[in-house]
Short mmCIF file of N, CA and C in Angstrom, two decimals:
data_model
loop_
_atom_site.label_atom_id
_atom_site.label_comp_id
_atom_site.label_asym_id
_atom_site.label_seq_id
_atom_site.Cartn_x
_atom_site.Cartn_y
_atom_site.Cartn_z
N UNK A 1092 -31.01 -53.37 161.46
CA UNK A 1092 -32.42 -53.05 161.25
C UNK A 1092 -33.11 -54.15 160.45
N UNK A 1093 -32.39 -54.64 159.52
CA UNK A 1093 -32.60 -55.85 158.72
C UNK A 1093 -33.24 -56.80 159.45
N UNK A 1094 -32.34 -57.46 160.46
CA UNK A 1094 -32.55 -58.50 161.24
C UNK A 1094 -34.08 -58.05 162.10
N UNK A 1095 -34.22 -56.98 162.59
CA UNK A 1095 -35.26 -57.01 163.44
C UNK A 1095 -36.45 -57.11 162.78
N UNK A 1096 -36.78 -56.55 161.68
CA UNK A 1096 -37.35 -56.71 160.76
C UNK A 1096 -37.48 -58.12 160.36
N UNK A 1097 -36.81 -58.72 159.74
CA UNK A 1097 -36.90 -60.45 160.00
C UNK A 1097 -36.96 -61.57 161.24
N UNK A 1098 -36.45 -60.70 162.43
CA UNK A 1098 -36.83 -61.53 163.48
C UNK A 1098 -38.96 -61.09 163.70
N UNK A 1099 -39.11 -59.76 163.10
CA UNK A 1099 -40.47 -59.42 164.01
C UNK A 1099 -41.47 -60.07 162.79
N UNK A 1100 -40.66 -60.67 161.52
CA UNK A 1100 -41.83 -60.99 160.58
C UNK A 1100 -41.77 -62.42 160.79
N UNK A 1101 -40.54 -63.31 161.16
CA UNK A 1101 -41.03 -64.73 161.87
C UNK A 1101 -41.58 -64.93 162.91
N UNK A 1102 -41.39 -63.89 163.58
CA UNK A 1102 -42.75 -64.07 164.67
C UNK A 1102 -44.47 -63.61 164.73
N UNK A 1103 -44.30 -62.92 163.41
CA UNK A 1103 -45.82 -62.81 163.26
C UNK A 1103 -46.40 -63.81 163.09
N UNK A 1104 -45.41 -64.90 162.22
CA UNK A 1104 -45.93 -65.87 161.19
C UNK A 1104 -46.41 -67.11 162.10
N UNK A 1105 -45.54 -66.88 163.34
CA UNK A 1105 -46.07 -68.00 164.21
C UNK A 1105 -46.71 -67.27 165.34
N UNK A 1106 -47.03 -66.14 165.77
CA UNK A 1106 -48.23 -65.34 166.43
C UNK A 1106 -49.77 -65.90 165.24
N UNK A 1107 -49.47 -65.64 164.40
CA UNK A 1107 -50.80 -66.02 163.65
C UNK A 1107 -51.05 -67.39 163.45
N UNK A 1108 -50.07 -67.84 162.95
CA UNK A 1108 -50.62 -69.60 163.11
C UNK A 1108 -51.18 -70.02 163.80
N UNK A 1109 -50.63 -69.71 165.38
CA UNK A 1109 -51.59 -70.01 166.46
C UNK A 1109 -52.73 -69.66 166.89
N UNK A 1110 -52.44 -68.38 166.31
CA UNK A 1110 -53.99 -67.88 166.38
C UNK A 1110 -54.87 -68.37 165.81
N UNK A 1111 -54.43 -68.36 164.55
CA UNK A 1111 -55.55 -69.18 163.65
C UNK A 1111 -55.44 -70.62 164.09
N UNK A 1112 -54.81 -71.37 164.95
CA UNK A 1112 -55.15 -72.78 164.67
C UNK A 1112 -55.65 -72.96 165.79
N UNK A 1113 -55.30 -71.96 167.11
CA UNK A 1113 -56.09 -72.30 168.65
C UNK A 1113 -57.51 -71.42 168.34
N UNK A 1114 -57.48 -70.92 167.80
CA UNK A 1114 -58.55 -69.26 167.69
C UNK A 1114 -58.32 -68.98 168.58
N UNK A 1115 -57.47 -68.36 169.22
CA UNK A 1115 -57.08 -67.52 170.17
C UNK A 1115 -55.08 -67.91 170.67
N UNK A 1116 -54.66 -66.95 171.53
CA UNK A 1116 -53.71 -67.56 172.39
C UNK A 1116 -52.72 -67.32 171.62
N UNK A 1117 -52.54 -66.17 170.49
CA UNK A 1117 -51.48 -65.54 169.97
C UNK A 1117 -50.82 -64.58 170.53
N UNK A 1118 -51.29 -64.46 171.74
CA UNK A 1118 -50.78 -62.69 172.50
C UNK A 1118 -49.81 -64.28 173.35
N UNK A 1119 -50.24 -65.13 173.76
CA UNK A 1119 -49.16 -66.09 174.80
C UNK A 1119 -48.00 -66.40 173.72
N UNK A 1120 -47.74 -66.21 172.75
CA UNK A 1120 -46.60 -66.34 172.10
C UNK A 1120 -46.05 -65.55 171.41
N UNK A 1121 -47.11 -64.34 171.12
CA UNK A 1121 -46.54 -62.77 170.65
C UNK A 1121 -45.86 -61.96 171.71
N UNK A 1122 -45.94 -62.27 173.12
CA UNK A 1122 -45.40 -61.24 174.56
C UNK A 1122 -43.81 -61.99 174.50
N UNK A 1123 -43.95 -62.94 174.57
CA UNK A 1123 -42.51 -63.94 174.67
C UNK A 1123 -41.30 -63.60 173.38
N UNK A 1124 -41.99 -63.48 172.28
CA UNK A 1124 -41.32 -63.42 171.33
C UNK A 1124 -41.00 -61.56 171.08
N UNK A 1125 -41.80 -61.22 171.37
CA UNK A 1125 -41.29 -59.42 171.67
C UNK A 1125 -40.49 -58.71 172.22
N UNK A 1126 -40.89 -59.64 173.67
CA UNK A 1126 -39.44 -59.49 174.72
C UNK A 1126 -38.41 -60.07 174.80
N UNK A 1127 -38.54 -61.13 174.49
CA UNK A 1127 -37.09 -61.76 174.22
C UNK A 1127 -36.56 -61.69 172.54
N UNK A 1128 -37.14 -62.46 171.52
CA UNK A 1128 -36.70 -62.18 170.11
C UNK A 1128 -35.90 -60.81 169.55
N UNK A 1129 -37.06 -59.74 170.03
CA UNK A 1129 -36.76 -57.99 169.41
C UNK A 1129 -36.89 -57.22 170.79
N UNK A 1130 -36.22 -57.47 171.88
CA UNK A 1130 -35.83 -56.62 172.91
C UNK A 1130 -36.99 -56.02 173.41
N UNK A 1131 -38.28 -56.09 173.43
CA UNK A 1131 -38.72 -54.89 174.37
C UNK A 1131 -39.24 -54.93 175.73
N UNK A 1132 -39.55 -54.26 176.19
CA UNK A 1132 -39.93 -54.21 177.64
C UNK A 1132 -41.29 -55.29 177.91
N UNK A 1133 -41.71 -55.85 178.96
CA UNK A 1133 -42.95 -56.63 179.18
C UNK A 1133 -43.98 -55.35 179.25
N UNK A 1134 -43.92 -54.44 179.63
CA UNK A 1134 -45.60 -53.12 179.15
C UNK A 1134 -45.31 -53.06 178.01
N UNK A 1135 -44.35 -53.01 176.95
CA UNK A 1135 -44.06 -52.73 175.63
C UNK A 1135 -44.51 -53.94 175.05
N UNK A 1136 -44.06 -54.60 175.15
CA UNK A 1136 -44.33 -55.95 174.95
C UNK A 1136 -45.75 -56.54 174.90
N UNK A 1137 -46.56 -56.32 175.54
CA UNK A 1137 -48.17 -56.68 176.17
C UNK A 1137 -49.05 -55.28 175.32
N UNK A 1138 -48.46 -54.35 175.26
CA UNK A 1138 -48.93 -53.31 174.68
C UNK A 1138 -49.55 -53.88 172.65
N UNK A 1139 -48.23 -53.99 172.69
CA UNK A 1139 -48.18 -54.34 171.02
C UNK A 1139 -48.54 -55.53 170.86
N UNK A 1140 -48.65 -56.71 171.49
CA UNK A 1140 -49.15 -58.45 171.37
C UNK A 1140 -50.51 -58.05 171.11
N UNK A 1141 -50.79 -56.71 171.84
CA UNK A 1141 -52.82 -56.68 171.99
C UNK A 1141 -53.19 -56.09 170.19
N UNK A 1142 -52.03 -55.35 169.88
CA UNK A 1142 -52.07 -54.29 168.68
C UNK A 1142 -52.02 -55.51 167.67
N UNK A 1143 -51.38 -56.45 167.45
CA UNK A 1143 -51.11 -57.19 166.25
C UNK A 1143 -51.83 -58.63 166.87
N UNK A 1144 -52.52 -58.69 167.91
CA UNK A 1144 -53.54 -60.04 167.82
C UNK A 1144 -54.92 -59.16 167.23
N UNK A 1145 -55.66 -58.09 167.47
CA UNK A 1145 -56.97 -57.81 167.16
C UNK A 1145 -57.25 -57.83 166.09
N UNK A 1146 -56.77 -57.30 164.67
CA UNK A 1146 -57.20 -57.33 163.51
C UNK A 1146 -56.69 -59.30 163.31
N UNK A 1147 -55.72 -59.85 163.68
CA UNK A 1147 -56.19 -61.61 163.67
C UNK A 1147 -56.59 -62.01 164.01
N UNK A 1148 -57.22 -61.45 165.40
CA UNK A 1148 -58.22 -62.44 166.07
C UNK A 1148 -59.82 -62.06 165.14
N UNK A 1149 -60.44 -60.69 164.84
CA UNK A 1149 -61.30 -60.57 163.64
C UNK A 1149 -61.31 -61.55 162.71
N UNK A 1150 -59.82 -61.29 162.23
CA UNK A 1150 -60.08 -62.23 160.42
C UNK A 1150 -60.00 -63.60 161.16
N UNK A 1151 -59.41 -64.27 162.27
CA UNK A 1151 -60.02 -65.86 162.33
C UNK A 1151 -61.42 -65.65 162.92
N UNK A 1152 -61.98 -65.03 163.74
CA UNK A 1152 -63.27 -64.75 164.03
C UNK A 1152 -64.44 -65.15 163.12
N UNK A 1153 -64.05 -64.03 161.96
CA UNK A 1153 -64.81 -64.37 160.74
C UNK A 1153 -64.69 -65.66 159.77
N UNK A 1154 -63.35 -66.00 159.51
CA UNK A 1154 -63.29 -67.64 159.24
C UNK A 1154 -64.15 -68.58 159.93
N UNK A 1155 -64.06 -68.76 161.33
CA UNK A 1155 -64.47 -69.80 162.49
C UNK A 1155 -66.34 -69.31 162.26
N UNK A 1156 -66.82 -68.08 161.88
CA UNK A 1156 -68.10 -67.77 161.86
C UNK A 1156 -68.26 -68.55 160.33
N UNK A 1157 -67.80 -67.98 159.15
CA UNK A 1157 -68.01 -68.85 158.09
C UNK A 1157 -68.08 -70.27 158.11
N UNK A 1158 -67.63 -70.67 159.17
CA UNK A 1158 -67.35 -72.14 158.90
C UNK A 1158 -68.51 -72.67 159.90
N UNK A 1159 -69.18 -72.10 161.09
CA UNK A 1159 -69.94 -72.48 161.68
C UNK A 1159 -69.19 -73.01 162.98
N UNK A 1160 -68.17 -72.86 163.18
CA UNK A 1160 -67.45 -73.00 164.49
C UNK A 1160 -67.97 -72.04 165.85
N UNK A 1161 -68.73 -71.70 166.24
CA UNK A 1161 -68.80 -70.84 167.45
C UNK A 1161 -70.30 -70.83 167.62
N UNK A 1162 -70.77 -70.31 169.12
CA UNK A 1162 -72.13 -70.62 170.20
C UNK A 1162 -72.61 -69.37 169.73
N UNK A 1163 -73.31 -69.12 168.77
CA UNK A 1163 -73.73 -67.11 168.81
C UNK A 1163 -75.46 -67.05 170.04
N UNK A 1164 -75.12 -67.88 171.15
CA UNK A 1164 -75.73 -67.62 172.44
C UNK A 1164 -74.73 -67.20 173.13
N UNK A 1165 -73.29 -67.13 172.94
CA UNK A 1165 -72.27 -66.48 174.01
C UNK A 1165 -71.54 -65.07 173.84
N UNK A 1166 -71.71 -64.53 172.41
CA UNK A 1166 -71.06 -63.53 171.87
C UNK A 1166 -71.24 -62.20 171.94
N UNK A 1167 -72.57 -62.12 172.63
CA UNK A 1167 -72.85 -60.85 173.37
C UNK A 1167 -72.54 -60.67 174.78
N UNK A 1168 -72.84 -61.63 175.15
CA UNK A 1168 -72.30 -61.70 176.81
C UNK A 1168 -70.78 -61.69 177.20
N UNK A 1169 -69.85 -62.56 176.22
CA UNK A 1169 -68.64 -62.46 176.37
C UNK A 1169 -67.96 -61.28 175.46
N UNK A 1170 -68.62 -60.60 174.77
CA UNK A 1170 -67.73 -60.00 174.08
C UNK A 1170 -68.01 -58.48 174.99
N UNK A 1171 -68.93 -58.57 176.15
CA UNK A 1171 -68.98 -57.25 176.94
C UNK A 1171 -68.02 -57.75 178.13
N UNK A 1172 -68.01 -58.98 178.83
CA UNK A 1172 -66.87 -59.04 179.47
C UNK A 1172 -65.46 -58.72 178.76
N UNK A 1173 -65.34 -59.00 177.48
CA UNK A 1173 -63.81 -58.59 177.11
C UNK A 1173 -63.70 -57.47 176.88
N UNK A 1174 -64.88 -56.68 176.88
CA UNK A 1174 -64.24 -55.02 176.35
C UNK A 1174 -64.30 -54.51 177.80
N UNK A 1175 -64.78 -55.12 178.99
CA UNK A 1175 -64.84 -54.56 180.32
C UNK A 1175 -63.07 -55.21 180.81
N UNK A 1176 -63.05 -56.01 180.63
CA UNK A 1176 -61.67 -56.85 180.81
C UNK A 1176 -60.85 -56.20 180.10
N UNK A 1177 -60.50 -55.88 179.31
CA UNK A 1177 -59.71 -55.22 178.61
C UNK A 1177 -59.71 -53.79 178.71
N UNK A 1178 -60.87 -53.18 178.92
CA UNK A 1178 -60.24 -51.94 179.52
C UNK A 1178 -59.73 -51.67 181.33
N UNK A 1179 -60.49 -52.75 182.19
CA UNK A 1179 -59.58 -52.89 183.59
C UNK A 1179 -58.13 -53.58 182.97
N UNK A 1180 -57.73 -54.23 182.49
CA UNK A 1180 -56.26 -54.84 181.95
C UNK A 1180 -55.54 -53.35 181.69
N UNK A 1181 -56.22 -52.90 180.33
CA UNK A 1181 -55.50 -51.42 179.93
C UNK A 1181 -54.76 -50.72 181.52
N UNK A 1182 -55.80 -50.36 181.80
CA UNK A 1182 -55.64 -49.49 183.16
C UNK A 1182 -54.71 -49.89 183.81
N UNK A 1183 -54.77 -51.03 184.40
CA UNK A 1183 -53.68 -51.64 185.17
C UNK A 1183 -51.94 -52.04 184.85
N UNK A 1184 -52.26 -51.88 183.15
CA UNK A 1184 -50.83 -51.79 182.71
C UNK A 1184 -50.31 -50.99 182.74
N UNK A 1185 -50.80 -49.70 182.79
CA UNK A 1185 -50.22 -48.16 182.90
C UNK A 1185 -49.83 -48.25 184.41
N UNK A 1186 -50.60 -48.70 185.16
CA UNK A 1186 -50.10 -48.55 186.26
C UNK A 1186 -48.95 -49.55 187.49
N UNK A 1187 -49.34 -50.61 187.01
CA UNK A 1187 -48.73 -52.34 187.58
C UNK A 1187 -46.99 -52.32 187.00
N UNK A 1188 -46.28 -52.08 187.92
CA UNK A 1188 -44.98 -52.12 187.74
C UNK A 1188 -44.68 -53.22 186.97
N UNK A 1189 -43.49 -53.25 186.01
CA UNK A 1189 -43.20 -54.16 184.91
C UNK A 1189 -43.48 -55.96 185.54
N UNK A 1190 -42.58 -55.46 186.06
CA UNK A 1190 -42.30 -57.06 187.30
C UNK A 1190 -43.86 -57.87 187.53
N UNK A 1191 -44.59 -57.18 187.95
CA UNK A 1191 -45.67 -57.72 188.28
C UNK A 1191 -46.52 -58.16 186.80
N UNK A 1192 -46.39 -57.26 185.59
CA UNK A 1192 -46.92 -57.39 184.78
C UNK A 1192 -46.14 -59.01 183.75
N UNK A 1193 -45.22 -59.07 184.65
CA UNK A 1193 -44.27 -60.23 183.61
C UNK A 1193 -44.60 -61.70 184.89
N UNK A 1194 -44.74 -61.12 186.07
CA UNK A 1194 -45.10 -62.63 187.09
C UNK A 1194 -46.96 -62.95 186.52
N UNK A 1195 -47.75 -61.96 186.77
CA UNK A 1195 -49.20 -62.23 186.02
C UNK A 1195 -49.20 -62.52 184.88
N UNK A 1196 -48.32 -62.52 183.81
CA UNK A 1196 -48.08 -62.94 182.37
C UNK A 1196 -48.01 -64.75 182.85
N UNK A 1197 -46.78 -64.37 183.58
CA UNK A 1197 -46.40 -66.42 183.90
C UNK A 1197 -47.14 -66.89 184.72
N UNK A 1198 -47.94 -66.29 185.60
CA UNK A 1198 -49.10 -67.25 186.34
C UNK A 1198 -50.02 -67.93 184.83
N UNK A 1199 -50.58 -66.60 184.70
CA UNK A 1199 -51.55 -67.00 183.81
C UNK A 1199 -51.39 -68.03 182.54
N UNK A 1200 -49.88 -68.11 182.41
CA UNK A 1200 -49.49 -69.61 181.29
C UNK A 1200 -49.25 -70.31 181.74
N UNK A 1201 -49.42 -70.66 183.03
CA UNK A 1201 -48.93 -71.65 183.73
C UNK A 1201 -50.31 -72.21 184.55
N UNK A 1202 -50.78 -71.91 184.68
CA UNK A 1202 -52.75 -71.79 185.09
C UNK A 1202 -53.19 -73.15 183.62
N UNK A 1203 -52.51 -71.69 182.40
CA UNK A 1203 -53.28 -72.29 181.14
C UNK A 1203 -52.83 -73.33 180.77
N UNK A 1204 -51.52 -73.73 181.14
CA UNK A 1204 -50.35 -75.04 180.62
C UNK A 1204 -51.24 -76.17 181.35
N UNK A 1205 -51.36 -76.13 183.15
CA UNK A 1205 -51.38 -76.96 183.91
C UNK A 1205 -53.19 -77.34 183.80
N UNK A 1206 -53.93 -76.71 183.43
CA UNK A 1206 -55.43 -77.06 182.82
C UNK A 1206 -55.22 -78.05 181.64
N UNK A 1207 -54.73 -77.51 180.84
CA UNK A 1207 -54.71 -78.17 179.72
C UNK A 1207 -54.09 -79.78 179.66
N UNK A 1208 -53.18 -80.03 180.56
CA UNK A 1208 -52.65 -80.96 180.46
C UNK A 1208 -53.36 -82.20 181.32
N UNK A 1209 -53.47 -80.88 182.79
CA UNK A 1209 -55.32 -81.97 183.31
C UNK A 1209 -56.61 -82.38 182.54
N UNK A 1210 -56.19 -81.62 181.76
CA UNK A 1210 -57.63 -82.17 180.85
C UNK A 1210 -58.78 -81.95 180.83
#
């Protein structure tokens, strides 16, 4: 019990780093480290990445706002696509067999890997 406990608190530490240093893109290294690090399922897994990125994605939110980092012409418009996105996501995890939920996990980092590196 020890260990899981220390495996799930080194992975917060680098779920949040990233968060805080990409402002975003802590759930792409909180799903990986859930399911593989501390055993759980990919719906288990995706379930809880969403539970322990929201209150960090807030507190860097509010950092990146203190600091003057962000467009506040985009934050109404996108922040109704993410609560519409996120509740079609919800939905579909209850329902989208594991498998599919772990191949749409790896498209989508692999989308985000192969952008990024195009530039």
């Amino acid at each position: 019990m020890q260990l899981k406990k220390s495996r799930a608190a080194v992975s917060g530490i680098l779920t949040g780093a990233a968060n805080g240093l990409f402002g975003g893109g802590g759930g792409m290294i909180a799903v990986p480290l859930l399911s593989e690090n501390l055993n759980y399922g990919a719906k288990q897994a995706h379930a809880t990445a969403i539970l322990i990125i929201a209150p960090l994605c807030l507190i860097s939110a509010i950092i990146y706002a203190l600091n003057g980092f962000f467009d506040a012409s985009i934050v109404i418009p996108s922040s109704i696509g993410n609560v519409v996105g996120g509740l079609v996501g919800a939905a579909l995890l209850d329902k989208l067999p594991a498998l599919w939920v772990k191949i749409a996990f790896i498209a989508v980092m692999l989308a985000a890997g192969i952008r990024m590196v195009a530039g």
